[in-house]
Coordinates of C-alpha atoms in Angstrom, one line a residue:
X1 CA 145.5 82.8 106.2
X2 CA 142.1 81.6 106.4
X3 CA 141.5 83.1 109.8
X4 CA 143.0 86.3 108.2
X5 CA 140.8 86.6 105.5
X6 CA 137.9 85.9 107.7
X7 CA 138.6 88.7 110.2
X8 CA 139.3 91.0 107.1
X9 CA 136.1 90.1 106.1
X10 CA 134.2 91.0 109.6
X11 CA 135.8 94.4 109.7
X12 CA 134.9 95.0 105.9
X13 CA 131.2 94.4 106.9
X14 CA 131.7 96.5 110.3
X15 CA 132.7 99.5 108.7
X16 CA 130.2 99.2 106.0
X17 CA 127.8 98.5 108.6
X18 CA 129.2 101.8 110.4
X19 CA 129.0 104.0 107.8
X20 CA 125.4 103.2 106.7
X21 CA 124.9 104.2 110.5
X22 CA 126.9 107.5 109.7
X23 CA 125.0 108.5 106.7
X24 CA 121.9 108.7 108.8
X25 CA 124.1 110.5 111.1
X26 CA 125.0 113.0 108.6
X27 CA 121.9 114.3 107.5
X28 CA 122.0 116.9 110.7
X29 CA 125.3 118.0 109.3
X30 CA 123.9 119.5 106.5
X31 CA 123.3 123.7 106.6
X32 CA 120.7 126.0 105.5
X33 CA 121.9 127.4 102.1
X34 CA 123.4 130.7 101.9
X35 CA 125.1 131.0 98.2
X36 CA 122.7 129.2 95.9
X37 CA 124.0 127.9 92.7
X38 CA 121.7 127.9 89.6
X39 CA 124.2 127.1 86.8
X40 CA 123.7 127.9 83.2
X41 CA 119.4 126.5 82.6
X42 CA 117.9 129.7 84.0
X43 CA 120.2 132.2 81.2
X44 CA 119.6 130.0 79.0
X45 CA 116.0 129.7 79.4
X46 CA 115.9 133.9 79.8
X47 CA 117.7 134.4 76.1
X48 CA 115.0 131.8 74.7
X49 CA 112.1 133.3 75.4
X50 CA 110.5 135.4 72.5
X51 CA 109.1 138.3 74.3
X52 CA 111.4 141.1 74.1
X53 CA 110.0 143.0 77.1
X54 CA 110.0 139.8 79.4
X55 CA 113.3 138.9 78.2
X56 CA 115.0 142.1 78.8
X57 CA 113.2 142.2 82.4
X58 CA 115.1 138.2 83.2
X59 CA 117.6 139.0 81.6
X60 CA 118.6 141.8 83.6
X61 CA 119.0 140.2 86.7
X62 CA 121.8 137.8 85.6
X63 CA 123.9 138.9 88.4
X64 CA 121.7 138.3 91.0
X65 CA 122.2 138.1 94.2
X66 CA 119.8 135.2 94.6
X67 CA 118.8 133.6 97.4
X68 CA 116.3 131.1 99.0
X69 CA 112.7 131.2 97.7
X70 CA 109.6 129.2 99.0
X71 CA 107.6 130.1 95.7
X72 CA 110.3 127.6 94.0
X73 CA 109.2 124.0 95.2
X74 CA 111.9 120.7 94.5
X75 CA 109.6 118.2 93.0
X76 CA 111.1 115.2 94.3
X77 CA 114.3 116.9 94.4
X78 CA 115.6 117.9 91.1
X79 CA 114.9 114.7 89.7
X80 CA 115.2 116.3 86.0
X81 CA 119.1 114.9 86.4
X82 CA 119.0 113.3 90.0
X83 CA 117.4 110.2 91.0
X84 CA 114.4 111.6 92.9
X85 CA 113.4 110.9 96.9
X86 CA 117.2 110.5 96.9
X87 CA 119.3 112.6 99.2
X88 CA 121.3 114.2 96.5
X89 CA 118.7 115.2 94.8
X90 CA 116.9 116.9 97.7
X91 CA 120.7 118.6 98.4
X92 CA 121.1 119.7 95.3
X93 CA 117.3 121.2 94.9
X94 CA 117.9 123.1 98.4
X95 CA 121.5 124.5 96.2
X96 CA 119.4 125.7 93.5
X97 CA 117.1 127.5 96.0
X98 CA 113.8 125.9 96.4
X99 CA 112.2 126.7 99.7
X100 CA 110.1 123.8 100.2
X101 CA 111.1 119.8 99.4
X102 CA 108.6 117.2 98.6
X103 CA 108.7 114.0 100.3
X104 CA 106.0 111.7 98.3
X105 CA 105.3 109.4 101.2
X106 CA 104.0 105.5 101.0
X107 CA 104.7 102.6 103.6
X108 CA 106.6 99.3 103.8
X109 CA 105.2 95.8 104.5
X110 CA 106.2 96.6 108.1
X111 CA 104.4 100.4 108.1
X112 CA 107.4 102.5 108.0
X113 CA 107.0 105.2 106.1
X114 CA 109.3 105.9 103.0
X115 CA 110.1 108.8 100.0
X116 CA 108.2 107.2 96.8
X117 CA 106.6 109.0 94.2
X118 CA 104.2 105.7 94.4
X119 CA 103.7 102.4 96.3
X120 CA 104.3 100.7 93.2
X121 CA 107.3 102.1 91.5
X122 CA 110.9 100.3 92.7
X123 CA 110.9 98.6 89.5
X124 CA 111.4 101.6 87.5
X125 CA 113.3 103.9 90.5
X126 CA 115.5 101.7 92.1
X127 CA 118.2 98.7 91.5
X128 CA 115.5 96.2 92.7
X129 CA 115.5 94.3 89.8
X130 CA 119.8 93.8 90.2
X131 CA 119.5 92.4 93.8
X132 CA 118.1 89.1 93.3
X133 CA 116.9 88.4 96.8
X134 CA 114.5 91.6 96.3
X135 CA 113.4 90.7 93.0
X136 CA 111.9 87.7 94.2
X137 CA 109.2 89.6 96.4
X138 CA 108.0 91.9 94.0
X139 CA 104.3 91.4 93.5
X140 CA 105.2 91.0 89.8
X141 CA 108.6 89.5 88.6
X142 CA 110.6 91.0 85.7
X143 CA 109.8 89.8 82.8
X144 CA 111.1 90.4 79.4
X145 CA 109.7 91.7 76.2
X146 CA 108.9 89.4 73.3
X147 CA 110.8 90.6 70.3
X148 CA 109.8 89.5 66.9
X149 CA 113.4 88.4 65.7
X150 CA 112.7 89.4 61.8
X151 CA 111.4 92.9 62.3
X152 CA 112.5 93.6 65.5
X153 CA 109.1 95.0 66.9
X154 CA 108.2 94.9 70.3
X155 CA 105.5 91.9 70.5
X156 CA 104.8 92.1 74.1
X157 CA 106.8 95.0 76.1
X158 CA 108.9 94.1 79.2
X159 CA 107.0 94.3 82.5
X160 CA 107.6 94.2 86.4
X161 CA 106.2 95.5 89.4
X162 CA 107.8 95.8 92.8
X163 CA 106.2 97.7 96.0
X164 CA 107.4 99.4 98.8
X165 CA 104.9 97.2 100.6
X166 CA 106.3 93.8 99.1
X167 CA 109.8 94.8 101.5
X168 CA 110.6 95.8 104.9
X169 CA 112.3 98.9 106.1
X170 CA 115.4 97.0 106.6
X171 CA 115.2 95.4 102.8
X172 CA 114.1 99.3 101.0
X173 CA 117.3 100.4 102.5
X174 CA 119.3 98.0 100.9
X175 CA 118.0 99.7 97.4
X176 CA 119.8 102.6 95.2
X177 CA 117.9 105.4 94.1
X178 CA 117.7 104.9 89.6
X179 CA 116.5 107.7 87.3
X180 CA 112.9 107.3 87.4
X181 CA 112.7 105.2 83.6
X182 CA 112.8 101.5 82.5
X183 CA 113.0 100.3 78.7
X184 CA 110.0 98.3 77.5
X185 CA 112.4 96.4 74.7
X186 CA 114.4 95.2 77.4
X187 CA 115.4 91.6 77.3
X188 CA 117.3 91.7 80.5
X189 CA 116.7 93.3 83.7
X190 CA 119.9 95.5 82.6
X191 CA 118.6 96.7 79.6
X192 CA 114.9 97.3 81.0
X193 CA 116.5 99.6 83.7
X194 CA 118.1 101.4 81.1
X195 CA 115.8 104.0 79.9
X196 CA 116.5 106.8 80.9
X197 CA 115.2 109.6 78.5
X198 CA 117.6 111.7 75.9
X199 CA 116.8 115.2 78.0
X200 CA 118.0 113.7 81.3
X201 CA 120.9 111.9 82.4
X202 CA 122.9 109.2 84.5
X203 CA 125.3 111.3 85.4
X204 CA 124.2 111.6 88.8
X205 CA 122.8 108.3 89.1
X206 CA 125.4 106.2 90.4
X207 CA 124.2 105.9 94.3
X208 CA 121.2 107.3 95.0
X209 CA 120.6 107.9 98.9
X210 CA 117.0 106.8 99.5
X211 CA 115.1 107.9 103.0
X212 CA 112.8 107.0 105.2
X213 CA 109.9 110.0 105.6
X214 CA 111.1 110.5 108.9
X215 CA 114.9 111.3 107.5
X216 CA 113.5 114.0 105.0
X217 CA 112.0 115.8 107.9
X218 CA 115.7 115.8 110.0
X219 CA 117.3 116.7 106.3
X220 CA 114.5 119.5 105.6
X221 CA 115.2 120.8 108.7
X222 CA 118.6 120.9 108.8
X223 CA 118.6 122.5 105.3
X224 CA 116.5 125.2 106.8
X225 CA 113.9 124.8 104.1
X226 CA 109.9 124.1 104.0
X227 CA 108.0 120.4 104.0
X228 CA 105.5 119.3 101.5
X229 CA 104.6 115.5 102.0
X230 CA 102.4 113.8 100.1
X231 CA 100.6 111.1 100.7
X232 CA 100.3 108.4 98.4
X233 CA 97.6 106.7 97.2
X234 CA 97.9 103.1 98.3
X235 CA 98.4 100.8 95.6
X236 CA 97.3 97.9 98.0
X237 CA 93.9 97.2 99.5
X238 CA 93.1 99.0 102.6
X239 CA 93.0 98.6 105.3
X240 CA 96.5 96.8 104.7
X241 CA 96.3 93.7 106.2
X242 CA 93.6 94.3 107.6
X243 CA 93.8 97.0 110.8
X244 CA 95.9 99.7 108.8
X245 CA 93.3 102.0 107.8
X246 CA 93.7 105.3 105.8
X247 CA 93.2 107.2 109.0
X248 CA 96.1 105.7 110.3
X249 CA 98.1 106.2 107.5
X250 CA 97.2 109.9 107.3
X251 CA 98.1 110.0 111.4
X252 CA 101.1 108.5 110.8
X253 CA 102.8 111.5 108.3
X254 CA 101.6 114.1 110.9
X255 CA 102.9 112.0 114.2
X256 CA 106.5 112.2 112.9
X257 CA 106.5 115.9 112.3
X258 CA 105.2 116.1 115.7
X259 CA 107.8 113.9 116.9
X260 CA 110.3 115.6 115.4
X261 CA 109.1 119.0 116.7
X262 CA 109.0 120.0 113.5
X263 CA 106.6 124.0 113.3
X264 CA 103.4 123.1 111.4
X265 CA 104.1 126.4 109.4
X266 CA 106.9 125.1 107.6
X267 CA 104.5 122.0 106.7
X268 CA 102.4 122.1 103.6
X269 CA 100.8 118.5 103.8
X270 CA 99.1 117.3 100.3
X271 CA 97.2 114.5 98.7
X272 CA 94.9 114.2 95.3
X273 CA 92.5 111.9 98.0
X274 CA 90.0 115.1 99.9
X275 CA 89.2 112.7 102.2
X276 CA 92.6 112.8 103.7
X277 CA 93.0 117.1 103.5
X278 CA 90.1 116.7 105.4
X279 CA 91.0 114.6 108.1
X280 CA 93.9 116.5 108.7
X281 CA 91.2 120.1 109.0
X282 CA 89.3 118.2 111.0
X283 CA 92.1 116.2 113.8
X284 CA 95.2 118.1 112.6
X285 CA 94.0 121.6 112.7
X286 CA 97.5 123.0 113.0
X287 CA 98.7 121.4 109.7
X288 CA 95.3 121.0 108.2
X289 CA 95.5 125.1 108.0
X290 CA 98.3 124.5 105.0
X291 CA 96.9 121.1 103.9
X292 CA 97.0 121.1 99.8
X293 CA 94.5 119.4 97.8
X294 CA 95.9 118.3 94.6
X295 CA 93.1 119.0 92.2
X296 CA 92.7 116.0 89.4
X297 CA 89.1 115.9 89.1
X298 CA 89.0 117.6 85.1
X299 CA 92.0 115.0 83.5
X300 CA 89.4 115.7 80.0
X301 CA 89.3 119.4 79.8
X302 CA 85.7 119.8 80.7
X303 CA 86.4 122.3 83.5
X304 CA 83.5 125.5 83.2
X305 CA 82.8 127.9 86.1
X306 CA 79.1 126.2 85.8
X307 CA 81.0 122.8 86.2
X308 CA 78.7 119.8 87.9
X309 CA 81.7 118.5 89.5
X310 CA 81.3 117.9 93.3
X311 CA 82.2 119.1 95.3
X312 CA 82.5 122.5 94.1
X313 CA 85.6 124.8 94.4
X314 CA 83.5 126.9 96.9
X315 CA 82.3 124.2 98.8
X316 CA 85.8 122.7 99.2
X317 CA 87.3 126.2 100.3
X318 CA 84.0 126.0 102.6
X319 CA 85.1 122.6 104.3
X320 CA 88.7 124.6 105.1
X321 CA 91.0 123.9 102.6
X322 CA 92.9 127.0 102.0
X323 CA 95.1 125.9 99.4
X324 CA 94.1 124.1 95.9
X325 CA 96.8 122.5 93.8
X326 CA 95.7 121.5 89.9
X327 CA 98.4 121.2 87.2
X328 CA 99.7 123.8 85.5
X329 CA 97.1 123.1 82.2
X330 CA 94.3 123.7 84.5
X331 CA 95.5 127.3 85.7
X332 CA 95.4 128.6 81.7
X333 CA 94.1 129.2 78.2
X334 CA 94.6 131.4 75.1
X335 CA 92.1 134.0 74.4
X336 CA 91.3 135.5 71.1
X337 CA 94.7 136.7 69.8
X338 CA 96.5 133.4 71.4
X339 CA 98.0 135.0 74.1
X340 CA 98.6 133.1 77.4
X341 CA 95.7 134.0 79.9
X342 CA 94.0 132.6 83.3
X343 CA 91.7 129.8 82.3
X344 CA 88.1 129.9 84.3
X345 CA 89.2 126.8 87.0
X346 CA 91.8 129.5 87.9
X347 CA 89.1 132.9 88.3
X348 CA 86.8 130.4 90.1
X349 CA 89.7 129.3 92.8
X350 CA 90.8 132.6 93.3
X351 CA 86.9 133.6 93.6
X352 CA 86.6 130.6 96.2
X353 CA 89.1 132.5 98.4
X354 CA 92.0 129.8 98.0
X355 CA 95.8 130.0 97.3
X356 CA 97.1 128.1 94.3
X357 CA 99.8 125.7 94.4
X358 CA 100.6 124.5 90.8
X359 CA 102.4 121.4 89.3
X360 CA 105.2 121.0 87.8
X361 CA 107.3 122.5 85.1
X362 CA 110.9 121.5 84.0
X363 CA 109.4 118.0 83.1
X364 CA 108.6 117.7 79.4
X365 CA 112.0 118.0 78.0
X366 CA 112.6 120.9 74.8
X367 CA 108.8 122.1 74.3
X368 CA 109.6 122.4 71.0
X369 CA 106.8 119.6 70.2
X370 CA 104.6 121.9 72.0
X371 CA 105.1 120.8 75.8
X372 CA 103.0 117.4 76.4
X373 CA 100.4 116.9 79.1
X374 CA 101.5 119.6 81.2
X375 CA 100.9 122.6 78.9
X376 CA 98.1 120.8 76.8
X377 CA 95.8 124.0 76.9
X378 CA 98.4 126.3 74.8
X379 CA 100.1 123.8 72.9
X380 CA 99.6 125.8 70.0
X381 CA 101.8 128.8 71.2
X382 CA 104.4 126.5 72.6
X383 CA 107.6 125.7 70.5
X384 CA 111.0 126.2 72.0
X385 CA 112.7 126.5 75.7
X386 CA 111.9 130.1 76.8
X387 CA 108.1 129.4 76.4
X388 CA 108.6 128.0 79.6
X389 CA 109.0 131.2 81.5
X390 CA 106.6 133.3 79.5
X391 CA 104.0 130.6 81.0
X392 CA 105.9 130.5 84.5
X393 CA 105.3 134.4 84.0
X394 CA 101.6 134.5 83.1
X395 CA 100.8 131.8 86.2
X396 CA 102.9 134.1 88.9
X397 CA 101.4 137.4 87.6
X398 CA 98.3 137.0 86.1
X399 CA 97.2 133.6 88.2
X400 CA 99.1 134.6 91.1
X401 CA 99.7 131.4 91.9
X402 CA 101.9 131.1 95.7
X403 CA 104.3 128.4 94.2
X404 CA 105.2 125.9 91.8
X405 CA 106.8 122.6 91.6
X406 CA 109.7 122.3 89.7
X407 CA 112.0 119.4 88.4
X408 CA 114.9 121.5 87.9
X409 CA 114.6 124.2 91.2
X410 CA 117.2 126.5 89.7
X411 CA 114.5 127.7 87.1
X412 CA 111.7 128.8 89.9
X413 CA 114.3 129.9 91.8
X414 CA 115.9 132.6 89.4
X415 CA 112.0 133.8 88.2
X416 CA 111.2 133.9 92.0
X417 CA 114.0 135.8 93.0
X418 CA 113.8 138.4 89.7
X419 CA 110.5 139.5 90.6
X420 CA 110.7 139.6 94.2
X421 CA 108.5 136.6 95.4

């Protein structure tokens, strides 16, 4: 019996072995998207919005036909109900229609590069925490919040931190893809992982797929669909361990798209570091014509055309970036009668000669407390749902911004494909 269970036991771990082989395999058996599926958000999103012209102009497209857009971007994926960098939640993105996927790329302790939003996140994105073995490299072990046991307040919140650079390749794809959340009360690592918020859900959650950077690229491409990678800021010092310098990490995201013969017009590479856009202008030119800078230069509001900040937006469309990428809040104001209008950072890029790439909508839950950080520059006309596409609206027409990042695809998607971008 023993020598029974034993074999059963090899096979078990052969054919799980096998099929972790397989679902790499598999991601060339995916399709480009021919019916997309947007479900009920977009409708519902239309009937909200207060503007009876605008209204009547989405809601007369409810029967479509609607089709593939690249002005509607998966942040992530759709990470507003998938666990993001995950490969159901790239799939189900490309379903609702977004052209182009992000991949945020960082590296392992052994250099391979892997879908993160950061270095430093695994604690709050994955099952790290549950695996024991795994928890005991992260840089910063779990541990739990102090609890005042009469009132019940939260003394000292719940803490951990876990890097894709604490693991190998081999150990990150042990992991499952999380909602991206963790509880600060928690007392456990079970309860610190469970956070995720009211307006989301763990519906989806049970498995996330994570990839390697060099798996989006052969799932993008088998999709049919646009690359935007961006590259991480690393959370560890540089040059990691001493020889991996930020050149070579920048070389490294372009090398596997060259590998992978991948057209450098379906590559939009990005990063909030100029230094790197730059490098890729400069020994890249092929994908340094697409390179985004994400813009984060004006986090207090201060932007003015006659703004000190260097460089300027002129100068940096003068160094060769063609495309700028500031958050949504940047791109708009109200003027006199509180109406949604381009703010001055958006007359200047335009001015500068650059396209505009904005970030990211379908991530602040109802708006009826007025949005949050993303839409902090009309908070005061911002109040229910359908706000969201009367600002969508005002950043596609008036901005004329080329695309957006979205956490939910299907919304870009149906706006993109009602007015014909």
């Amino acid at each position: 019996m023993k020598k029974i269970a034993l074999a059963l036991i090899v096979v078990v771990v052969a054919l799980i072995a096998a099929a972790a082989v397989m679902s790499q395999d598999d991601l060339t058996s995916y399709e480009p998207i021919e019916n997309v599926q947007l479900g009920p958000r977009p409708f519902y999103l239309a009937n909200d919005v207060d503007d009876e012209e605008l209204r009547e102009q989405l809601l007369a497209c409810a029967d479509g036909p609607f089709s593939v857009s690249q002005f509607s971007i998966g942040h992530r994926g759709a990470p507003m109900q998938f666990p993001e960098h995950t490969v159901e939640s790239y799939v189900a993105a490309a379903q609702m229609g977004a052209g182009i996927l992000e991949c945020d790329v960082t590296f392992t302790q052994d250099r391979e590069l892997v879908c993160r939003h950061a270095q430093c996140d695994l604690h709050t994105t994955t099952n790290i925490l549950a695996i024991p073995e795994l928890a005991a490299k992260c840089s910063q072990p779990f541990t739990p919040a102090v609890i005042d046991p009469e009132t019940g307040e939260v003394l000292e919140p719940a803490s951990a931190r876990c890097c894709t650079s604490d693991i190998t390749l081999e150990e990150f794809r042990m992991l499952e893809g999380k909602m991206d959340a963790f509880n600060p009360a928690g007392t456990t690592v079970e309860a610190y992982m469970d956070g995720t918020a009211n307006w989301r859900t763990d519906l989806y959650a049970q498995s996330g797929t994570l990839m390697t950077h060099a798996e989006s690229i052969e799932l993008f491409a088998a999709l049919g669909v646009g690359m935007t990678p961006e590259l991480k800021s690393p959370q560890v010092e540089m040059p990691f361990e001493g020889d991996y310098t930020q050149e070579d990490y920048a070389q490294q995201l372009i090398d596997e798209y060259v590998a992978a013969g991948i057209d450098p017009s379906s590559v939009w590479a990005q990063s909030f570091n100029l230094d790197d856009v730059l490098y890729w202008v400069e020994n890249a030119p092929e994908f340094g014509e697409q390179a985004v800078f994400l813009e984060s230069r004006y986090d207090d509001g201060s932007f003015a055309a006659d703004s000190q900040v260097e460089p300027s937006l002129q100068e940096i469309a003068d160094m060769g970036v063609n495309i700028i990428a500031p958050p949504l809040w940047y791109l708009l104001t109200l003027d006199e009668n509180n109406e949604i209008v381009p703010s001055e950072y958006a007359t200047a890029s335009t001015a500068a000669g650059m396209d505009i790439i904005t970030w990211t909508i379908e991530r602040s839950g109802t708006l009826a407390d007025g949005g949050g950080w993303y839409y902090q520059t009309t908070t005061p006309v911002i109040d229910n749902s359908g706000d969201m596409m009367e600002t969508l609206h005002v950043l596609a027409q008036d901005v004329g911004i080329i695309g957006i990042f979205s956490d939910w695809p299907a919304t870009t998607t149906y706006y993109a494909n009602c007015f014909g971008f």
